[in-house]
Amino acid sequence: LHFTPKAFLPTGYKRLSAHYGWALGQVFDVLGYRQVVILEEDLEIAVDFFSYFEATLPLLQSDPKLFCVSAWNDNGRPDLVQNATAIYRSDFFPGLGWMLLSSFWNEVKGKWPNEYWDDFLRRSDIRLERHCLRPEVSRTHTFGEKGVSHGQYYKQHLASNMLNDKVVDWVSMNL
């Protein structure tokens, strides 16, 4: 698959939003998948990344109060996290390695924004009081110091987040 924007998009945020919208449309509308895990190119994954998503998929599918599962904890600094098996509900969309269902895509695709797609997913009129699951200890770690935001928050907030290094057999757990 190759993304070609229909028009010149002057900002990186507009290009990102168009690309995400196109990619989600390809996965759900063209290829017909029922769920997708989005993994950005500047993420390192934990040893149990795939097990985490495999185990949380049934929760996402069965709980109408969820709209996504994320592998990232925005507050995942080593001094704040310790329980590698804890999962929390959040009304904040964390991103940085996340899963959603085609049913949610069908709700939002007609409203997909021209820019700031992640802030769009955080809006209360889009979430509709639903939550995103996220781990206490992140299952992704970004090394993307350079990008659309020009490293604006990287050193201060992102670089110090801890990546889980313990093997958790999520599938055998009673979630």
Tab-separated table of C-alpha atoms in Angstrom:
chain	number	residue	atom	x	y	z
A	1	LEU	CA	0.000	0.000	0.000
A	2	HIS	CA	1.259	3.442	-0.818
A	3	PHE	CA	-0.227	6.660	0.541
A	4	THR	CA	-0.498	9.578	-1.866
A	5	PRO	CA	-2.291	12.648	-0.506
A	6	LYS	CA	-4.958	14.146	-2.754
A	7	ALA	CA	-3.548	17.622	-2.235
A	8	PHE	CA	-0.424	19.262	-0.870
A	9	LEU	CA	-0.563	19.254	2.937
A	10	PRO	CA	1.542	22.105	4.310
A	11	THR	CA	2.131	20.906	7.884
A	12	GLY	CA	3.372	17.670	9.343
A	13	TYR	CA	0.296	17.475	11.567
A	14	LYS	CA	-1.965	17.601	8.506
A	15	ARG	CA	0.116	14.967	6.741
A	16	LEU	CA	0.014	12.693	9.808
A	17	SER	CA	-3.748	12.991	10.170
A	18	ALA	CA	-4.312	12.316	6.480
A	19	HIS	CA	-1.959	9.341	6.617
A	20	TYR	CA	-3.613	7.821	9.703
A	21	GLY	CA	-7.065	8.326	8.202
A	22	TRP	CA	-5.961	6.727	4.936
A	23	ALA	CA	-4.227	3.797	6.680
A	24	LEU	CA	-7.190	3.064	8.953
A	25	GLY	CA	-9.498	3.238	5.933
A	26	GLN	CA	-7.294	0.756	4.087
A	27	VAL	CA	-7.153	-1.690	6.993
A	28	PHE	CA	-10.844	-1.553	7.873
A	29	ASP	CA	-12.754	-0.431	4.771
A	30	VAL	CA	-10.651	-1.967	1.994
A	31	LEU	CA	-9.057	-5.028	3.596
A	32	GLY	CA	-11.936	-5.739	5.970
A	33	TYR	CA	-10.033	-6.361	9.198
A	34	ARG	CA	-12.001	-6.132	12.475
A	35	GLN	CA	-9.134	-4.795	14.607
A	36	VAL	CA	-5.731	-3.244	14.141
A	37	VAL	CA	-2.662	-2.567	16.262
A	38	ILE	CA	-0.940	0.657	15.246
A	39	LEU	CA	2.791	0.674	15.848
A	40	GLU	CA	4.678	3.813	14.852
A	41	GLU	CA	8.101	3.456	13.268
A	42	ASP	CA	9.938	5.085	16.179
A	43	LEU	CA	8.845	2.640	18.879
A	44	GLU	CA	10.680	-0.157	20.590
A	45	ILE	CA	8.381	-2.895	21.879
A	46	ALA	CA	8.494	-4.896	25.112
A	47	VAL	CA	9.034	-8.640	25.213
A	48	ASP	CA	5.337	-9.186	26.018
A	49	PHE	CA	3.910	-6.609	23.587
A	50	PHE	CA	2.037	-9.118	21.420
A	51	SER	CA	0.799	-11.163	24.385
A	52	TYR	CA	-0.556	-7.945	25.955
A	53	PHE	CA	-2.638	-7.103	22.885
A	54	GLU	CA	-3.762	-10.703	22.380
A	55	ALA	CA	-5.044	-10.838	25.958
A	56	THR	CA	-6.738	-7.433	25.929
A	57	LEU	CA	-8.485	-7.879	22.571
A	58	PRO	CA	-11.416	-9.851	24.105
A	59	LEU	CA	-11.852	-7.056	26.675
A	60	LEU	CA	-11.983	-4.430	23.946
A	61	GLN	CA	-14.428	-6.531	21.937
A	62	SER	CA	-16.796	-7.243	24.823
A	63	ASP	CA	-16.778	-4.030	26.884
A	64	PRO	CA	-18.842	-1.193	25.351
A	65	LYS	CA	-17.140	1.258	27.732
A	66	LEU	CA	-13.790	0.785	25.934
A	67	PHE	CA	-12.702	2.331	22.649
A	68	CYS	CA	-9.023	1.340	22.547
A	69	VAL	CA	-6.095	-0.429	24.170
A	70	SER	CA	-2.738	1.315	24.362
A	71	ALA	CA	0.737	-0.004	25.143
A	72	TRP	CA	1.903	3.363	26.490
A	73	ASN	CA	1.623	5.037	29.892
A	74	ASP	CA	2.223	8.785	29.696
A	75	ASN	CA	3.299	8.701	33.341
A	76	GLY	CA	5.499	5.632	32.982
A	77	ARG	CA	8.671	6.997	34.539
A	78	PRO	CA	10.633	4.488	36.687
A	79	ASP	CA	9.925	6.455	39.873
A	80	LEU	CA	6.155	6.202	39.267
A	81	VAL	CA	5.651	2.628	38.018
A	82	GLN	CA	6.458	-0.812	39.341
A	83	ASN	CA	3.616	-3.294	38.718
A	84	ALA	CA	4.286	-4.939	35.357
A	85	THR	CA	0.880	-6.685	35.410
A	86	ALA	CA	-1.344	-3.702	36.240
A	87	ILE	CA	-3.713	-2.366	33.587
A	88	TYR	CA	-5.769	0.796	34.032
A	89	ARG	CA	-8.706	2.479	32.345
A	90	SER	CA	-8.049	6.004	31.170
A	91	ASP	CA	-10.220	8.637	29.545
A	92	PHE	CA	-7.049	9.992	27.940
A	93	PHE	CA	-5.962	8.453	24.637
A	94	PRO	CA	-2.261	7.589	25.158
A	95	GLY	CA	-1.327	6.424	21.643
A	96	LEU	CA	2.229	5.167	21.010
A	97	GLY	CA	1.239	1.615	20.147
A	98	TRP	CA	-2.515	1.119	20.273
A	99	MET	CA	-5.384	-1.096	19.134
A	100	LEU	CA	-8.871	-0.255	17.995
A	101	LEU	CA	-11.809	-2.013	16.398
A	102	SER	CA	-13.482	-1.430	13.065
A	103	SER	CA	-16.706	-0.537	14.914
A	104	PHE	CA	-15.001	2.498	16.457
A	105	TRP	CA	-13.460	3.440	13.110
A	106	ASN	CA	-16.939	3.321	11.561
A	107	GLU	CA	-18.128	5.834	14.170
A	108	VAL	CA	-15.327	8.348	13.631
A	109	LYS	CA	-14.228	8.038	10.003
A	110	GLY	CA	-16.787	10.552	8.726
A	111	LYS	CA	-15.530	13.108	11.248
A	112	TRP	CA	-11.807	12.354	10.844
A	113	PRO	CA	-9.878	15.611	11.409
A	114	ASN	CA	-7.598	17.438	8.999
A	115	GLU	CA	-4.929	17.663	11.713
A	116	TYR	CA	-4.233	16.695	15.324
A	117	TRP	CA	-5.782	13.230	14.981
A	118	ASP	CA	-4.644	12.200	18.494
A	119	ASP	CA	-6.305	15.198	20.141
A	120	PHE	CA	-9.426	14.334	18.141
A	121	LEU	CA	-9.492	10.860	19.750
A	122	ARG	CA	-9.185	12.504	23.185
A	123	ARG	CA	-12.283	14.661	22.730
A	124	SER	CA	-15.248	13.799	24.955
A	125	ASP	CA	-17.703	13.977	22.030
A	126	ILE	CA	-15.631	11.295	20.271
A	127	ARG	CA	-14.880	9.083	23.297
A	128	LEU	CA	-18.494	9.238	24.509
A	129	GLU	CA	-17.486	8.386	28.099
A	130	ARG	CA	-15.482	5.383	26.908
A	131	HIS	CA	-12.000	4.524	28.083
A	132	CYS	CA	-8.736	3.224	26.783
A	133	LEU	CA	-6.856	0.476	28.597
A	134	ARG	CA	-3.191	1.151	29.289
A	135	PRO	CA	-0.516	-0.664	31.299
A	136	GLU	CA	1.180	0.733	34.363
A	137	VAL	CA	4.544	-0.148	32.810
A	138	SER	CA	4.649	0.756	29.130
A	139	ARG	CA	4.942	-1.921	26.467
A	140	THR	CA	6.435	0.588	24.021
A	141	HIS	CA	9.211	3.132	24.272
A	142	THR	CA	9.771	5.906	21.794
A	143	PHE	CA	13.179	6.814	20.479
A	144	GLY	CA	11.624	9.431	18.183
A	145	GLU	CA	13.324	12.564	19.370
A	146	LYS	CA	12.871	14.124	15.952
A	147	GLY	CA	9.527	14.291	14.240
A	148	VAL	CA	6.586	16.552	13.597
A	149	SER	CA	6.775	18.037	17.105
A	150	HIS	CA	10.550	18.639	16.666
A	151	GLY	CA	11.342	16.882	19.943
A	152	GLN	CA	9.290	19.423	21.872
A	153	TYR	CA	8.414	16.990	24.693
A	154	TYR	CA	10.886	14.197	24.119
A	155	LYS	CA	13.586	14.932	26.716
A	156	GLN	CA	11.204	16.311	29.317
A	157	HIS	CA	8.414	13.689	29.141
A	158	LEU	CA	9.019	10.795	26.762
A	159	ALA	CA	12.657	9.695	26.968
A	160	SER	CA	12.517	8.731	30.644
A	161	ASN	CA	9.496	6.424	30.375
A	162	MET	CA	10.274	2.851	31.290
A	163	LEU	CA	9.872	-0.039	28.860
A	164	ASN	CA	8.742	-3.285	30.474
A	165	ASP	CA	11.512	-5.892	30.549
A	166	LYS	CA	9.648	-8.675	32.360
A	167	VAL	CA	7.946	-11.469	30.437
A	168	VAL	CA	4.268	-11.435	31.384
A	169	ASP	CA	2.113	-14.239	30.026
A	170	TRP	CA	-0.939	-12.038	29.601
A	171	VAL	CA	-2.942	-14.714	27.801
A	172	SER	CA	-2.903	-17.023	30.840
A	173	MET	CA	-3.986	-14.232	33.215
A	174	ASN	CA	-7.570	-13.671	34.293
A	175	LEU	CA	-8.131	-10.153	33.046
